[in-house]
CSV table of C-alpha atoms in Angstrom, one decimal:
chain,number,residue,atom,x,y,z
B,7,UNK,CA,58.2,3.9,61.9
B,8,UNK,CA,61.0,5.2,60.6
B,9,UNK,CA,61.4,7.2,57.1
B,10,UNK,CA,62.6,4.1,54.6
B,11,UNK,CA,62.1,1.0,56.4
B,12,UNK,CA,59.5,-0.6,54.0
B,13,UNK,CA,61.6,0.5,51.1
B,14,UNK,CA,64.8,-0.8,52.2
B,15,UNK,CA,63.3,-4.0,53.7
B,16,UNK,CA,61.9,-5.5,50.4
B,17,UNK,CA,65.5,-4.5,48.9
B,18,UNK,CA,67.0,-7.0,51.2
B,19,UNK,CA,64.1,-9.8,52.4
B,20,UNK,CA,65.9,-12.4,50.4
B,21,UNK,CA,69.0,-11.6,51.8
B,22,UNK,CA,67.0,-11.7,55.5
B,23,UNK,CA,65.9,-14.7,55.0
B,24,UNK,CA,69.2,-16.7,54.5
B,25,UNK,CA,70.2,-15.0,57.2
B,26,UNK,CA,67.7,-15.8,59.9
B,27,UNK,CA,68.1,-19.1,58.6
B,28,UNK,CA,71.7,-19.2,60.2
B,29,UNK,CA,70.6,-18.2,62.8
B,30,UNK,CA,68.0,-20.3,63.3
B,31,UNK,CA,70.9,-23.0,63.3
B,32,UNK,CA,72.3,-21.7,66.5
B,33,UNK,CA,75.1,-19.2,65.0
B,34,UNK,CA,75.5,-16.3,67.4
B,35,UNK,CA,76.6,-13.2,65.3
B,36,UNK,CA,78.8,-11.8,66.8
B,37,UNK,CA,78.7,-8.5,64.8
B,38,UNK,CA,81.3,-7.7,61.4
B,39,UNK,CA,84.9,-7.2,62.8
B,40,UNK,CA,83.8,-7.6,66.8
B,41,UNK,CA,84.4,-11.6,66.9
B,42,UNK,CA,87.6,-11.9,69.5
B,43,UNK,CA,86.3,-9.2,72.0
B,44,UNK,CA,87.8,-6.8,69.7
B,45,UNK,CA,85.0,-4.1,70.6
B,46,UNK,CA,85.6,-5.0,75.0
B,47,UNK,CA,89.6,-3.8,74.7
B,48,UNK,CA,89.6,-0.3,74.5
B,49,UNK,CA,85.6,0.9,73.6
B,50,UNK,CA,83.2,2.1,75.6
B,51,UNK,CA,80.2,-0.2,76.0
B,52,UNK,CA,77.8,2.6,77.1
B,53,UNK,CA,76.9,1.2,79.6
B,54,UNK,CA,74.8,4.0,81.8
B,55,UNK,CA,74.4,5.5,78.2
B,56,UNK,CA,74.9,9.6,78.2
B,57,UNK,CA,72.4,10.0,79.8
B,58,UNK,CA,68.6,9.3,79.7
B,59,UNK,CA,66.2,10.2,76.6
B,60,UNK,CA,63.0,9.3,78.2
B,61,UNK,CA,63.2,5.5,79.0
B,62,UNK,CA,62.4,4.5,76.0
B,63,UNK,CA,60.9,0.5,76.2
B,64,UNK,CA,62.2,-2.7,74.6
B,65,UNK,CA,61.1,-2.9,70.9
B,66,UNK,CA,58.0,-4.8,71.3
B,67,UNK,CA,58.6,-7.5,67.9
B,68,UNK,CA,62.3,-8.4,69.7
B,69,UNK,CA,62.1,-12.0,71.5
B,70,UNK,CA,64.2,-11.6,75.0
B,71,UNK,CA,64.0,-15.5,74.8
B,72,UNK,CA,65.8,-16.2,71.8
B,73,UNK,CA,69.4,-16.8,71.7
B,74,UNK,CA,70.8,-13.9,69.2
B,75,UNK,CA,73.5,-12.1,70.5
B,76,UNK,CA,75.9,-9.5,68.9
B,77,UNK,CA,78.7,-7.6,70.0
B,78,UNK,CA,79.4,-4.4,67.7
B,79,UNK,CA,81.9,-1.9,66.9
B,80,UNK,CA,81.2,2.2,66.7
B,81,UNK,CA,84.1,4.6,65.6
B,82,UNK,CA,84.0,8.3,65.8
B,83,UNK,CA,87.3,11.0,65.7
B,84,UNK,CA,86.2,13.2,68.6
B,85,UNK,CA,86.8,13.8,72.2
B,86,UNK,CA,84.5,12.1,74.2
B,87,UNK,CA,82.5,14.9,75.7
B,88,UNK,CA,81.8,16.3,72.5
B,89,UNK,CA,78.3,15.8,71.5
B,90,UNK,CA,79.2,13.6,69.1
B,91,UNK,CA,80.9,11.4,71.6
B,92,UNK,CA,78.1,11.7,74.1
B,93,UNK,CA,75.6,11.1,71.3
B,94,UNK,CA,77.6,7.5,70.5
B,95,UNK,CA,77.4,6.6,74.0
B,96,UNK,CA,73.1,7.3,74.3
B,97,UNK,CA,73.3,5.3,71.3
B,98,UNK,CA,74.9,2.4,72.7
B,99,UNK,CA,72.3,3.0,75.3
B,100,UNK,CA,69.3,2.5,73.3
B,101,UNK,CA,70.9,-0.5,71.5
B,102,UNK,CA,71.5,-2.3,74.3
B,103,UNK,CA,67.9,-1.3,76.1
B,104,UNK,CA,65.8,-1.8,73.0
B,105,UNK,CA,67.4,-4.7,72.4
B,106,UNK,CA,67.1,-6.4,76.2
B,107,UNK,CA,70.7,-6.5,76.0
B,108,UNK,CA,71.3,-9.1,73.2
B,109,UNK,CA,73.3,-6.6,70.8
B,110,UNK,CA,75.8,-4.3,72.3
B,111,UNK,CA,78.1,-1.9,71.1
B,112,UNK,CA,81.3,-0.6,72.4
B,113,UNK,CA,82.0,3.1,71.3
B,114,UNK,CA,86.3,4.0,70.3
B,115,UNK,CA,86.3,7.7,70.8
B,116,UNK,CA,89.1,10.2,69.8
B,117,UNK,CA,90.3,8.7,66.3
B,118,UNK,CA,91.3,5.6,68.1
B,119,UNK,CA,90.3,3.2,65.1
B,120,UNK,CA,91.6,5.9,62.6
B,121,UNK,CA,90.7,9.1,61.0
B,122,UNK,CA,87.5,9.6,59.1
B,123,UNK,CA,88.6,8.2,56.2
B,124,UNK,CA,89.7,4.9,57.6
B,125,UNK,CA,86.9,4.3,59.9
B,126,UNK,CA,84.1,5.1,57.0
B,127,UNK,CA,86.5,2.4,54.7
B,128,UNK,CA,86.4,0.0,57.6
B,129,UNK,CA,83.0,0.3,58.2
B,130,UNK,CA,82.1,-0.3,54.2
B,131,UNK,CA,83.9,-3.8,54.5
B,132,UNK,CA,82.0,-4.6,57.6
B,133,UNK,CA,85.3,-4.4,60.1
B,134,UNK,CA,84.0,-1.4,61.7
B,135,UNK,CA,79.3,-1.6,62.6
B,136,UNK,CA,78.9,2.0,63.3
B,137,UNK,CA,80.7,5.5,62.1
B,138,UNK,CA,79.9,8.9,63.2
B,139,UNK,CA,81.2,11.1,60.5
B,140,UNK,CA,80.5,13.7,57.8
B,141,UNK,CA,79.1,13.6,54.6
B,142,UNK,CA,82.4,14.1,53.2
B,143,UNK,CA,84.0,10.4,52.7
B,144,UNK,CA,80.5,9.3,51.3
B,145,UNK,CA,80.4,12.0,49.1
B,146,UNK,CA,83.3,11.1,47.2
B,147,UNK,CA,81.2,7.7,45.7
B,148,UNK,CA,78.1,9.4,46.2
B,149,UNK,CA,77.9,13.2,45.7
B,150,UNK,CA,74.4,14.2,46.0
B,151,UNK,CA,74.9,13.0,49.9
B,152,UNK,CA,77.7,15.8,49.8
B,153,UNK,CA,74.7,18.6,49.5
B,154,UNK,CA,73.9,18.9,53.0
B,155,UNK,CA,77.6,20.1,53.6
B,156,UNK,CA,77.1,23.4,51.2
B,157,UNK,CA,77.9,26.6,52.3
B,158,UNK,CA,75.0,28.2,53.1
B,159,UNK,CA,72.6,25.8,53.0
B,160,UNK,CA,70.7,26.3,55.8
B,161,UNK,CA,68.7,29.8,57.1
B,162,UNK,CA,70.0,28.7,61.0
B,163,UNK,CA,70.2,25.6,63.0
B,164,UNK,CA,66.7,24.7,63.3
B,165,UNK,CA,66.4,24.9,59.7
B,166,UNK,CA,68.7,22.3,58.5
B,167,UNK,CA,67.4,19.6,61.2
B,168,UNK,CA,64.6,20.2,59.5
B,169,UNK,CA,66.4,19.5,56.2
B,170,UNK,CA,68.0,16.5,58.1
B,171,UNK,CA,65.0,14.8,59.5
B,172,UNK,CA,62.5,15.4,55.7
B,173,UNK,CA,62.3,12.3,53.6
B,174,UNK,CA,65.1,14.1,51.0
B,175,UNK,CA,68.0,13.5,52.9
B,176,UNK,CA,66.3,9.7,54.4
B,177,UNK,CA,65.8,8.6,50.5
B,178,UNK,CA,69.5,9.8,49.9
B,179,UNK,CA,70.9,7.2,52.6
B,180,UNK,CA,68.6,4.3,50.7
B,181,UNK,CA,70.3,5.2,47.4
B,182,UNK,CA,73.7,5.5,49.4
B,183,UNK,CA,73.9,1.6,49.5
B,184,UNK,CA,73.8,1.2,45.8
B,185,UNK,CA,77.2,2.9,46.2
B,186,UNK,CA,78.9,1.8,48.7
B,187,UNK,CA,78.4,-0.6,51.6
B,188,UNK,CA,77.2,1.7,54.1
B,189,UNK,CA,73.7,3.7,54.6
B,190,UNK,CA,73.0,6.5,57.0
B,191,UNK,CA,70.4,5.5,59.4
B,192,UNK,CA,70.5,9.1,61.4
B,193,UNK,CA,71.7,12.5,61.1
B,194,UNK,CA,72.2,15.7,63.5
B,195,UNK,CA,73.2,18.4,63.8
B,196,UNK,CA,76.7,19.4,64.3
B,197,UNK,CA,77.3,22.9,64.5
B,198,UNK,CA,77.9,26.4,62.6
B,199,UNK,CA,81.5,26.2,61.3
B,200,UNK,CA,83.6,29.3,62.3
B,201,UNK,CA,86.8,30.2,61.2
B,202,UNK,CA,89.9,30.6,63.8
B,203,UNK,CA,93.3,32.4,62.8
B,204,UNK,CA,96.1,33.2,65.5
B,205,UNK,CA,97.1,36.7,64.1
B,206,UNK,CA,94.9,37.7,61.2
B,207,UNK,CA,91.5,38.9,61.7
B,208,UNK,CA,89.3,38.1,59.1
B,209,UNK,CA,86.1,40.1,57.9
B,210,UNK,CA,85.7,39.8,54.7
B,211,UNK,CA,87.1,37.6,51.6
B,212,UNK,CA,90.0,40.3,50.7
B,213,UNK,CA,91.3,39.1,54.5
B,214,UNK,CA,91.3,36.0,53.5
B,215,UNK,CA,94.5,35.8,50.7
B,216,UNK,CA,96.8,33.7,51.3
B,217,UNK,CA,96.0,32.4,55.0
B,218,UNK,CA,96.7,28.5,55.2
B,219,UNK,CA,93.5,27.3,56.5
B,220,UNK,CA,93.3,23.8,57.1
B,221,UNK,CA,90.1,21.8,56.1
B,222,UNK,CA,89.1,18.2,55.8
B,223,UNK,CA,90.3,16.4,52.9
B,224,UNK,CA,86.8,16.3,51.2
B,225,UNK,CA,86.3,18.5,47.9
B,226,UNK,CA,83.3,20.5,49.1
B,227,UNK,CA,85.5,21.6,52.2
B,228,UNK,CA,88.5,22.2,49.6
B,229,UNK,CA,86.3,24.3,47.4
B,230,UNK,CA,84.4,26.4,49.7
B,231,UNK,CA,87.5,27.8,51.6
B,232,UNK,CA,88.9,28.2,48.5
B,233,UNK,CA,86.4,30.2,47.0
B,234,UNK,CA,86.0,32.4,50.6
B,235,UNK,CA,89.8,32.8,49.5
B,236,UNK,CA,92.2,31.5,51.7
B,237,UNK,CA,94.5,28.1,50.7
B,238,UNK,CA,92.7,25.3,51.5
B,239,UNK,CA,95.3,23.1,53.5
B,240,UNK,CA,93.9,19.5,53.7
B,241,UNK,CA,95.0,17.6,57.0
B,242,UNK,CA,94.1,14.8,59.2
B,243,UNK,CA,92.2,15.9,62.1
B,244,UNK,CA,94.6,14.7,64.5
B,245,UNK,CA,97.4,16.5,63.2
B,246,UNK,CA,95.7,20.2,63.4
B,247,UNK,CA,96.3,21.3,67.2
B,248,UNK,CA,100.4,20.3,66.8
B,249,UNK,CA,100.0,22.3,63.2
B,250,UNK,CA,98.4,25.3,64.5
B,251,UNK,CA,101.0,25.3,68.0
B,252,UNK,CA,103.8,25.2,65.1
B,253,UNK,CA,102.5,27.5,62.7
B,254,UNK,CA,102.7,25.4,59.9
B,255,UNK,CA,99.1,26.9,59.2
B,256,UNK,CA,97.5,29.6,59.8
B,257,UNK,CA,94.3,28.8,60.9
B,258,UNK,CA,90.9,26.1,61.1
B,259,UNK,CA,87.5,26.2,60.1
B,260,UNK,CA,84.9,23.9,62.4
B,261,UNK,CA,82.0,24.3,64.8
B,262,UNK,CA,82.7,25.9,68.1
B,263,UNK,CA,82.0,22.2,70.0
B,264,UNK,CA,84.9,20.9,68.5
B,265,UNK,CA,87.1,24.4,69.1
B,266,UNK,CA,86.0,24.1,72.3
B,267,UNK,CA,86.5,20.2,72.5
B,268,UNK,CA,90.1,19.8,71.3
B,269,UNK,CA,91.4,22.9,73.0
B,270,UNK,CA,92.2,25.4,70.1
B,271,UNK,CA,91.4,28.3,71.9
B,272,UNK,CA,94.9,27.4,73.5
B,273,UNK,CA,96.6,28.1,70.2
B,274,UNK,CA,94.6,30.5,68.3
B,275,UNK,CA,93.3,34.5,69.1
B,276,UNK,CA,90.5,35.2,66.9
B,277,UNK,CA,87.4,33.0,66.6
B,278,UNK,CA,85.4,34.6,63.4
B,279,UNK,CA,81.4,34.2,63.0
B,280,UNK,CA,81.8,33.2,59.3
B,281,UNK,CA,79.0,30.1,59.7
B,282,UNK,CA,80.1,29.7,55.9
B,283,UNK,CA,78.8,25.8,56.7
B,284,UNK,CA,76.0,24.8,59.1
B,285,UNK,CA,77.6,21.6,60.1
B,286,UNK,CA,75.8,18.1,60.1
B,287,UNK,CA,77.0,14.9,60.8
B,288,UNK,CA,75.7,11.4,60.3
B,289,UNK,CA,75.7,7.7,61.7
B,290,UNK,CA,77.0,5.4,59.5
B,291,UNK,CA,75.9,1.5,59.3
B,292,UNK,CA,77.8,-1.2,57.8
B,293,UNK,CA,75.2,-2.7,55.1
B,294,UNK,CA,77.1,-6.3,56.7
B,295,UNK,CA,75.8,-5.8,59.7
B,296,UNK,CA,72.7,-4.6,58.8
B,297,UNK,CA,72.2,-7.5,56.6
B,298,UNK,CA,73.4,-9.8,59.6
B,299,UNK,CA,70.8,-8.8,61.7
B,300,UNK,CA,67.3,-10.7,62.2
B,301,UNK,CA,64.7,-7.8,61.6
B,302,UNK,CA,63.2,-6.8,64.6
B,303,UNK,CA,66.8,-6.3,66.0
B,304,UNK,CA,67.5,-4.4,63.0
B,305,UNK,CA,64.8,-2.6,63.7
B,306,UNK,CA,65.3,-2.0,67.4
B,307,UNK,CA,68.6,-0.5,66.0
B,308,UNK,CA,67.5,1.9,63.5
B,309,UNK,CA,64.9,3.0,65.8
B,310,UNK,CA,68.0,3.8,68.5
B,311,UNK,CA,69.6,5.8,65.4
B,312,UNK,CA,66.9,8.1,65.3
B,313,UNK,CA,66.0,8.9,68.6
B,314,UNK,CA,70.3,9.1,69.3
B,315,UNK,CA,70.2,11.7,66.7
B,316,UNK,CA,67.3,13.8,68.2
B,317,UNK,CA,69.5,13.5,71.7
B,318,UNK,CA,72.3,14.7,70.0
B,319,UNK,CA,70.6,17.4,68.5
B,320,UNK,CA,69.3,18.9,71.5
B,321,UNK,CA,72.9,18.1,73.2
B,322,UNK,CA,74.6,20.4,70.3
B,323,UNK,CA,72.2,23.5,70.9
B,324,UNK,CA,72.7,23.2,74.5
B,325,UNK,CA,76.1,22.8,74.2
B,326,UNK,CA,77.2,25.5,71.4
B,327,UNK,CA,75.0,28.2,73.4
B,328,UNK,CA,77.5,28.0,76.2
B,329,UNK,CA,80.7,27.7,73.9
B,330,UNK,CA,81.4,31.0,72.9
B,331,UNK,CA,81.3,32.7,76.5
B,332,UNK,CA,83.9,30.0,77.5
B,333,UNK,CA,86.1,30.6,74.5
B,334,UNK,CA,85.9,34.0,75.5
B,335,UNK,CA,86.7,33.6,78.7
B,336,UNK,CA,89.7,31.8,77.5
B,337,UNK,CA,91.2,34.3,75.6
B,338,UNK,CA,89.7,34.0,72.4
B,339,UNK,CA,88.4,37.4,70.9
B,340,UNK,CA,85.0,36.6,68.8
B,341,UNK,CA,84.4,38.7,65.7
B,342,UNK,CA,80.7,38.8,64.4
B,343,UNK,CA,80.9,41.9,62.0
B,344,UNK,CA,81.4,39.1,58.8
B,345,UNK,CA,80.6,40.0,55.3
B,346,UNK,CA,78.8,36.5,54.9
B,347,UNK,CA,76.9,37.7,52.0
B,348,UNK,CA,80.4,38.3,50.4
B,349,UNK,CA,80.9,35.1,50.9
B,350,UNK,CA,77.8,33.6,50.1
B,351,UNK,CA,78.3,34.9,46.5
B,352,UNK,CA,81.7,33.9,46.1
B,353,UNK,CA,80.6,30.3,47.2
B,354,UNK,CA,77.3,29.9,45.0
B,355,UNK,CA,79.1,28.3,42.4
B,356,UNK,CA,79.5,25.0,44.4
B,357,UNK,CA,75.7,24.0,43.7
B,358,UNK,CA,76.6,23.9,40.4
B,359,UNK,CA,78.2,20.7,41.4
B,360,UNK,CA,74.7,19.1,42.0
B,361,UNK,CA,71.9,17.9,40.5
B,362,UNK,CA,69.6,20.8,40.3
B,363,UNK,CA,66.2,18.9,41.2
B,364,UNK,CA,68.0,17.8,44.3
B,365,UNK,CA,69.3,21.1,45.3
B,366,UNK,CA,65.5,22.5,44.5
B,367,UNK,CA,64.2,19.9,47.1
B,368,UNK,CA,66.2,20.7,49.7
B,369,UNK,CA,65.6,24.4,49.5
B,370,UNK,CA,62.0,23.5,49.5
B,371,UNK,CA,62.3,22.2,53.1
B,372,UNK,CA,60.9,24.7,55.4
């Protein structure tokens, strides 16, 4: 069972209990912002999934017979084919299997529900179920979460799912809900951030004064670009292809699914092997919903979190190994000879930001 669950589940069996109560009484939860088909307009209801992870069976403990239903909401900022956006779909998948079909959830792709920020704020008050995002926007009420987006952190991409999947990073999404109203309940990985310029190629930090390179308006982000040495430009993911076309910046920074994904290649030249982050992203649960949930369905739905995040996993490698050959082929000219230990040292001072027996644990993960 799944890294938590016990812990988690005496935290909350009085607030269970009221709850299965009303629903015991014939109320049909509908889900936390999903009541007037919200989640059927525009979503996705993954229906035929992303694919298939195995056929995995019904969660034994849920009752097909019964009569709880529940329609719910996932938001996520990327293209649809990006793993991301193929990973929300298997998870709607799993949901809806493990569950016999009595909770659904309808994916919005592509920033339709609002940037990161918005969607991680919606999901806290319970309008929104299910995020896909990055540590970023939890960080900012809870900053040990904000770790597993350090430069550096990780040897290579096997490594930090590793880091991802040890009982560190689960015991930081329990703590996450005496924060905020959300909890992590799956992470993956995402993929090696590289830099992209139009016109300036970029080695080392000396080639990176005063290039406008735009990162996510999250501090780690902020700082780390900083310290590599460029000026750290935060904007809205939506706004960055238009920016780069215009040249009100100079360049990006993110993994090459997303480069790929959203087209850059069309408005940059040089795609730089800086891996200054090894990119993870999580899935996001309203604590609402959660708490609205009889437990073997909430079960059946963490269960789905994890074994969507293992899909997604596998997706990413798959996906990034291919990347780079079509980014070349498009045009983009790939530089690998990077100082990264330049840049390793001129970053180190961001774990000073964090608790030191935390950042001692997660180096510990082998």
């Amino acid at each position: 069972m799944l890294k938590g669950f016990n812990v988690w589940r005496k935290k909350q069996f009085v607030r269970l209990a009221a709850g299965m109560v009303a629903c015991a009484c014939g109320i049909s939860l509908m889900g936390c912002g999903a009541a007037g088909g919200a989640g059927k307009n525009s979503g996705s209801s993954g229906a035929g999934g992303a694919g298939n992870s195995g056929g995995a069976a019904n969660t034994a403990a849920v009752n097909p017979g019964d009569d709880y239903h529940a329609e719910l909401k996932l938001a996520h900022i990327m293209p649809i084919d990006h793993p991301n956006g193929l990973g929300a779909e298997e998870f709607a998948r799993l949901v809806k299997e493990k569950t016999d079909g009595h909770v659904t959830v309808s994916v919005f792709p592509a920033s339709q529900l609002g940037n990161e920020k918005e969607i991680f704020d919606a999901v806290e008050i319970g309008s929104i179920d299910f995020a896909i995002i990055g540590f970023g926007e939890p960080a900012k009420k809870y900053q040990d979460i904000g770790i597993l987006d350090a430069p550096y952190i990780a040897g290579d991409r096997e490594h930090l799912v590793r880091i991802l999947n040890s009982d560190v990073v689960y015991s930081m999404f329990d703590e996450m809900e005496g924060h905020m109203g959300a909890k992590g309940i799956g992470a993956f990985y995402y993929g090696a951030r590289y830099l992209t310029t139009k016109d300036k190629l970029v080695s080392g930090p000396e080639d990176m004064k005063g290039l406008n390179i735009r990162v996510p308006d999250q501090k780690l982000y902020i700082d780390t670009l900083t310290a590599m040495g460029a000026v750290a430009t935060p904007m809205a993911f939506s706004e960055v292809f238009l920016s780069l076309q215009q040249g009100v910046i100079d360049g990006q920074e993110n993994p090459l699914a997303t480069i790929a994904a959203n087209k850059f290649d069309q408005v940059q030249h040089y795609l730089i092997k800086t891996e200054h982050i090894m990119g993870a992203n999580a899935l996001y649960a309203s604590t609402k919903t959660l708490e609205s949930m009889p437990e073997a369905y909430r079960t059946a739905v963490l269960e789905a979190a994890r074994e969507a995040s293992a899909w997604i996993d596998g997706k990413a490698f798959e996906a990034e190994d291919t990347y780079i050959e079509q980014l070349e082929a498009n045009g983009m000219e790939v530089i690998e000879d990077v100082d990264k230990e330049a840049f390793r040292e001129m970053t180190a001072y961001i774990y000073d930001d964090f608790d030191q027996e935390l950042v001692n644990k997660i180096r510990a993960v082998e």
